[in-house]
Amino acid sequence: MNWIQTKTNSRFPRDARYLIGVSGGRDSVALLHWLINLGYKKLIVCHLNHQLRGRSSDADARFVEKLAGKYQVDFEMGAAKVRVLAKKKKMSIETAAREARYSFFAKAAKRHRCHTIFLAHHADDLVETFLLNLIRGAGLTGLAAMRDLSTRHIGDLDLTIVRPLLSVWRSDIDKYVREWHLRFREDATNRNLAPTRNRIRNRIIPYLEKILGRNIRQNIWRTAIIAAEEEKWLDNEVPDSTNPDLSVPKLRMLPVALQRRAILKWLRAQNVSEVGFDVIERVRSLADREAPFAKVNLPKDRHVRRRSGKIFVE
């Protein structure tokens, strides 16, 4: 982990303030301990109670609060009724939990005037996310969804996300936890095979390794890293669009890949949620000279219309 230490220290000075997401599980507990050992003393431990597991969730929150006290760092706690949120927004529990967490992180960032957060995603998480998005039919953006350094726009805030363990495997984290005798909270839901991610982790990857007779995780991890670098380059080819409309002639001049990227970034700037391949293609069809229509639907009863060489949301 020496090269990770060097990279983290050079990019993020140890005397600055940072948020760190801590669930109480082994990964985030290991990351917190590791950063404290490196000399990061101005951390703000952030814990969101998802209220999914009753007393266990409350116990997680108390455990993390005590951990922050042990290391003498600031503690920020929030709570969200994730199950209610998922039902209201018609999304999976996992997606609702992720939205709730980032909303909580953004509020903590504003409160503490600290816009950088450390998260404990590791190499196995990257492999699982890559396979999950591949199965869902995601494009390059989805396949490269997890990077060691990225920016997430939440409301009017740009949150810098740092994942220093993204090249560290779960087995190495286990060894670290054992060597330092770290206590952590075990989430029993990780053994539940209903969520797709858990099935990928506990069934699909072990099955593929068994029938192929090789460790496929390293190759998938490498592919995900390459995808992330290519995604970063492609994203930089299209400037951010804060304009309320898109120029149809300019859109037509771009290669198809950049058309899709321009539409994706523009829709996000217009606060359009649930932007997937189908939505982008519907909007892109408006630039077609042969298109017999000038209006397409967006999620949540919104629309995109073409008029006078412009595409705009209404």
Coordinates of C-alpha atoms in Angstrom, one line a residue:
M1 CA 0.0 0.0 0.0
N2 CA 3.1 2.3 -0.2
W3 CA 2.2 3.7 -3.6
I4 CA -1.3 4.5 -2.4
Q5 CA 0.2 6.3 0.6
T6 CA 2.4 8.4 -1.6
K7 CA -0.4 9.3 -4.0
T8 CA -2.8 10.2 -1.2
N9 CA -0.2 12.4 0.7
S10 CA 0.8 14.3 -2.5
R11 CA -2.8 15.0 -3.6
F12 CA -4.3 15.6 -0.2
P13 CA -2.2 17.3 2.4
R14 CA -2.5 15.7 5.9
D15 CA -3.1 19.0 7.7
A16 CA -6.3 19.8 5.7
R17 CA -9.8 18.8 6.7
Y18 CA -11.7 16.0 5.0
L19 CA -14.9 14.1 5.4
I20 CA -14.8 10.3 5.6
G21 CA -17.8 8.0 5.2
V22 CA -17.8 5.4 7.9
S23 CA -20.6 2.7 8.0
G24 CA -19.0 0.7 10.8
G25 CA -18.1 -2.2 8.5
R26 CA -14.6 -3.5 8.1
D27 CA -13.7 -1.5 5.0
S28 CA -14.5 1.9 6.3
V29 CA -13.1 1.1 9.8
A30 CA -9.9 0.0 8.1
L31 CA -9.8 3.2 6.0
L32 CA -10.3 5.4 9.0
H33 CA -7.6 3.7 11.0
W34 CA -5.2 3.8 8.0
L35 CA -5.7 7.6 7.4
I36 CA -5.3 8.3 11.1
N37 CA -2.0 6.3 11.1
L38 CA -0.9 8.4 8.1
G39 CA -1.4 11.6 10.1
Y40 CA -4.8 12.8 8.9
K41 CA -6.0 14.3 12.2
K42 CA -8.7 16.7 10.9
L43 CA -11.1 14.1 9.6
I44 CA -14.9 14.5 10.0
V45 CA -16.5 11.0 10.4
C46 CA -19.8 10.9 8.6
H47 CA -22.3 8.2 9.3
L48 CA -25.9 7.9 7.9
N49 CA -28.3 5.6 9.7
H50 CA -30.3 4.1 6.9
Q51 CA -32.9 2.7 9.4
L52 CA -33.1 -0.5 7.5
R53 CA -32.2 -3.0 10.2
G54 CA -33.9 -1.6 13.4
R55 CA -31.7 -1.9 16.5
S56 CA -28.7 -3.1 14.4
S57 CA -28.7 0.2 12.5
D58 CA -28.9 2.2 15.8
A59 CA -26.0 0.0 17.2
D60 CA -23.9 0.8 14.0
A61 CA -24.4 4.5 14.6
R62 CA -23.4 4.3 18.3
F63 CA -20.3 2.2 17.3
V64 CA -19.1 4.7 14.8
E65 CA -19.7 7.6 17.2
K66 CA -17.6 5.9 19.8
L67 CA -14.9 5.2 17.1
A68 CA -14.8 8.9 16.2
G69 CA -14.4 9.7 19.9
K70 CA -11.6 7.2 20.3
Y71 CA -9.6 8.9 17.4
Q72 CA -10.6 12.3 18.7
V73 CA -12.1 13.5 15.4
D74 CA -15.3 15.3 14.6
F75 CA -18.5 13.2 14.1
E76 CA -21.4 14.0 11.8
M77 CA -24.5 11.7 12.0
G78 CA -27.7 11.7 9.9
A79 CA -30.7 9.5 9.5
A80 CA -32.9 8.6 6.5
K81 CA -35.9 6.4 6.0
V82 CA -34.5 4.6 3.0
R83 CA -37.3 2.1 2.6
V84 CA -39.8 4.9 2.5
L85 CA -37.7 6.9 0.0
A86 CA -37.3 3.9 -2.3
K87 CA -41.0 3.3 -2.4
K88 CA -41.8 7.0 -2.9
K89 CA -39.3 7.3 -5.8
K90 CA -39.9 3.8 -7.2
M91 CA -36.3 2.8 -7.0
S92 CA -34.3 -0.1 -5.4
I93 CA -33.3 0.0 -1.8
E94 CA -29.6 0.2 -2.9
T95 CA -30.2 3.2 -5.2
A96 CA -32.3 5.0 -2.6
A97 CA -29.6 4.3 0.1
R98 CA -26.9 5.7 -2.2
E99 CA -29.0 8.9 -3.0
A100 CA -29.6 9.4 0.7
R101 CA -25.9 9.0 1.6
Y102 CA -24.8 11.5 -1.0
S103 CA -27.4 14.0 0.0
F104 CA -26.2 13.6 3.6
F105 CA -22.6 14.0 2.6
A106 CA -23.4 17.2 0.7
K107 CA -25.1 18.7 3.7
A108 CA -22.1 17.8 5.9
A109 CA -19.8 19.2 3.3
K110 CA -21.6 22.6 3.4
R111 CA -21.9 22.6 7.1
H112 CA -18.1 22.1 7.6
R113 CA -17.1 23.9 4.5
C114 CA -15.2 20.9 3.4
H115 CA -15.9 19.5 -0.1
T116 CA -13.7 16.4 -0.2
I117 CA -14.7 13.0 1.2
F118 CA -12.8 9.7 1.5
L119 CA -14.8 6.6 0.8
A120 CA -13.8 2.9 1.4
H121 CA -14.7 1.3 -1.9
H122 CA -12.0 -1.3 -2.8
A123 CA -11.0 -3.4 -5.8
D124 CA -13.7 -6.1 -5.3
D125 CA -16.3 -3.3 -5.1
L126 CA -15.0 -2.0 -8.5
V127 CA -15.2 -5.5 -10.1
E128 CA -18.8 -6.0 -8.7
T129 CA -20.0 -2.6 -9.9
F130 CA -18.5 -3.2 -13.3
L131 CA -20.3 -6.5 -13.7
L132 CA -23.5 -5.1 -12.3
N133 CA -23.6 -2.2 -14.7
L134 CA -22.5 -4.5 -17.6
I135 CA -25.5 -6.8 -16.9
R136 CA -27.8 -3.7 -16.7
G137 CA -26.6 -2.7 -20.2
A138 CA -24.8 0.4 -19.1
G139 CA -22.5 2.2 -21.5
L140 CA -18.9 3.4 -20.9
T141 CA -20.2 5.9 -18.3
G142 CA -21.7 3.2 -16.2
L143 CA -18.8 0.8 -16.6
A144 CA -16.4 3.5 -15.4
A145 CA -18.7 4.7 -12.7
M146 CA -16.2 4.1 -9.9
R147 CA -12.9 6.0 -10.0
D148 CA -10.2 6.7 -7.4
L149 CA -10.8 10.4 -7.8
S150 CA -14.1 11.9 -9.1
T151 CA -16.5 14.8 -8.7
R152 CA -20.2 14.4 -8.0
H153 CA -22.5 17.3 -8.5
I154 CA -25.2 17.4 -5.7
G155 CA -27.6 20.3 -5.9
D156 CA -25.3 23.4 -6.0
L157 CA -22.3 21.5 -4.6
D158 CA -19.4 19.8 -6.3
L159 CA -18.2 17.0 -3.9
T160 CA -14.8 15.6 -4.5
I161 CA -14.8 11.8 -3.9
V162 CA -11.5 10.0 -3.1
R163 CA -11.3 6.2 -3.0
P164 CA -7.7 5.4 -2.0
L165 CA -8.4 1.7 -1.6
L166 CA -9.7 1.1 -5.1
S167 CA -6.6 -1.0 -5.9
V168 CA -6.7 -2.9 -2.6
W169 CA -8.5 -6.3 -2.5
R170 CA -11.0 -7.4 0.2
S171 CA -8.6 -10.1 1.3
D172 CA -5.9 -7.5 1.9
I173 CA -8.3 -5.4 4.0
D174 CA -9.1 -8.5 6.0
K175 CA -5.4 -9.0 6.7
Y176 CA -5.0 -5.4 7.8
V177 CA -8.0 -5.7 10.1
R178 CA -6.6 -8.8 11.7
E179 CA -3.1 -7.4 12.0
W180 CA -4.3 -4.3 13.9
H181 CA -7.0 -6.2 15.8
L182 CA -9.7 -3.7 14.6
R183 CA -13.3 -4.1 15.8
F184 CA -16.0 -3.5 13.2
R185 CA -19.8 -4.1 12.7
E186 CA -20.8 -7.1 10.6
D187 CA -23.8 -6.3 8.3
A188 CA -25.9 -9.5 8.1
T189 CA -27.6 -8.2 4.9
N190 CA -24.4 -8.8 3.0
R191 CA -25.3 -12.5 3.2
N192 CA -28.7 -12.0 1.8
L193 CA -28.7 -13.2 -1.9
A194 CA -31.8 -11.2 -2.9
P195 CA -29.9 -8.0 -3.9
T196 CA -28.2 -8.4 -7.3
R197 CA -24.9 -7.2 -6.0
N198 CA -24.7 -9.8 -3.3
R199 CA -25.5 -12.5 -5.9
I200 CA -22.7 -11.2 -8.1
R201 CA -20.3 -11.3 -5.1
N202 CA -21.2 -14.6 -3.6
R203 CA -22.4 -16.7 -6.5
I204 CA -21.6 -15.3 -10.0
I205 CA -17.9 -14.4 -9.6
P206 CA -17.0 -17.6 -7.7
Y207 CA -18.9 -19.7 -10.3
L208 CA -17.1 -18.0 -13.2
E209 CA -13.8 -18.6 -11.5
K210 CA -14.7 -22.2 -10.9
I211 CA -15.7 -23.0 -14.5
L212 CA -13.0 -20.9 -16.1
G213 CA -10.3 -22.2 -13.7
R214 CA -8.8 -18.7 -13.2
N215 CA -9.0 -15.6 -11.1
I216 CA -11.0 -13.3 -13.3
R217 CA -11.2 -10.5 -10.8
Q218 CA -7.8 -9.0 -11.7
N219 CA -8.7 -8.9 -15.4
I220 CA -12.1 -7.3 -14.8
W221 CA -10.5 -4.8 -12.5
R222 CA -8.0 -3.9 -15.2
T223 CA -10.8 -3.5 -17.7
A224 CA -12.7 -1.2 -15.4
I225 CA -9.6 1.0 -14.8
I226 CA -9.0 1.3 -18.6
A227 CA -12.7 2.2 -19.1
A228 CA -12.4 4.9 -16.4
E229 CA -9.4 6.5 -18.1
E230 CA -11.1 6.4 -21.5
E231 CA -14.3 7.8 -20.0
K232 CA -12.4 10.6 -18.5
W233 CA -10.8 11.5 -21.8
L234 CA -14.1 11.3 -23.6
D235 CA -15.8 13.4 -21.0
N236 CA -13.2 16.1 -21.5
E237 CA -13.9 16.2 -25.2
V238 CA -17.3 17.7 -24.6
P239 CA -17.5 20.9 -22.5
D240 CA -20.1 21.2 -19.8
S241 CA -23.3 22.7 -21.1
T242 CA -25.1 25.1 -18.8
N243 CA -27.1 26.6 -21.7
P244 CA -30.9 26.0 -21.5
D245 CA -30.8 24.6 -25.0
L246 CA -28.8 22.5 -27.5
S247 CA -27.9 23.7 -31.0
V248 CA -29.2 21.1 -33.5
P249 CA -26.6 22.0 -36.2
K250 CA -23.7 21.8 -33.7
L251 CA -25.0 18.5 -32.4
R252 CA -25.2 17.0 -35.9
M253 CA -21.6 17.9 -36.5
L254 CA -20.3 15.7 -33.7
P255 CA -19.5 12.0 -34.0
V256 CA -22.3 9.8 -32.5
A257 CA -20.3 9.0 -29.3
L258 CA -19.8 12.7 -28.6
Q259 CA -23.4 13.5 -29.5
R260 CA -24.5 11.1 -26.7
R261 CA -21.9 12.6 -24.3
A262 CA -23.1 16.1 -25.1
I263 CA -26.7 15.2 -24.5
L264 CA -25.9 13.3 -21.3
K265 CA -24.0 16.3 -19.8
W266 CA -26.7 18.8 -21.0
L267 CA -29.6 16.7 -19.5
R268 CA -27.7 16.5 -16.2
A269 CA -27.2 20.2 -16.2
Q270 CA -30.9 20.6 -16.7
N271 CA -31.5 18.5 -13.5
V272 CA -33.0 15.6 -15.5
S273 CA -32.8 12.4 -13.4
E274 CA -32.7 8.8 -14.6
V275 CA -30.7 9.6 -17.7
G276 CA -30.1 6.2 -19.4
F277 CA -29.4 5.1 -23.0
D278 CA -33.0 5.1 -24.1
V279 CA -33.5 8.7 -22.9
I280 CA -30.4 9.9 -24.6
E281 CA -31.3 8.2 -27.9
R282 CA -34.8 9.7 -27.8
V283 CA -33.3 13.2 -27.4
R284 CA -30.7 12.4 -30.1
S285 CA -33.4 11.4 -32.5
L286 CA -34.6 15.0 -32.5
A287 CA -31.5 16.0 -34.4
D288 CA -32.3 13.6 -37.2
R289 CA -33.4 15.5 -40.3
E290 CA -35.9 12.7 -41.1
A291 CA -37.5 12.8 -37.6
P292 CA -41.3 13.1 -38.1
F293 CA -41.7 14.5 -34.5
A294 CA -40.4 17.4 -32.5
K295 CA -41.1 16.3 -29.0
V296 CA -40.0 13.3 -26.8
N297 CA -40.8 12.3 -23.3
L298 CA -38.5 12.4 -20.3
P299 CA -39.0 10.7 -16.9
K300 CA -41.3 12.3 -14.4
D301 CA -43.6 13.9 -16.9
R302 CA -41.0 16.2 -18.5
H303 CA -40.4 16.7 -22.2
V304 CA -37.7 17.7 -24.7
R305 CA -38.8 19.7 -27.7
R306 CA -37.0 20.8 -30.9
R307 CA -37.9 24.2 -32.4
S308 CA -36.0 26.7 -34.6
G309 CA -32.8 24.6 -34.6
K310 CA -32.8 24.4 -30.8
I311 CA -33.5 21.5 -28.4
F312 CA -34.8 22.4 -24.9
V313 CA -36.5 20.9 -21.9
E314 CA -40.0 21.9 -21.0

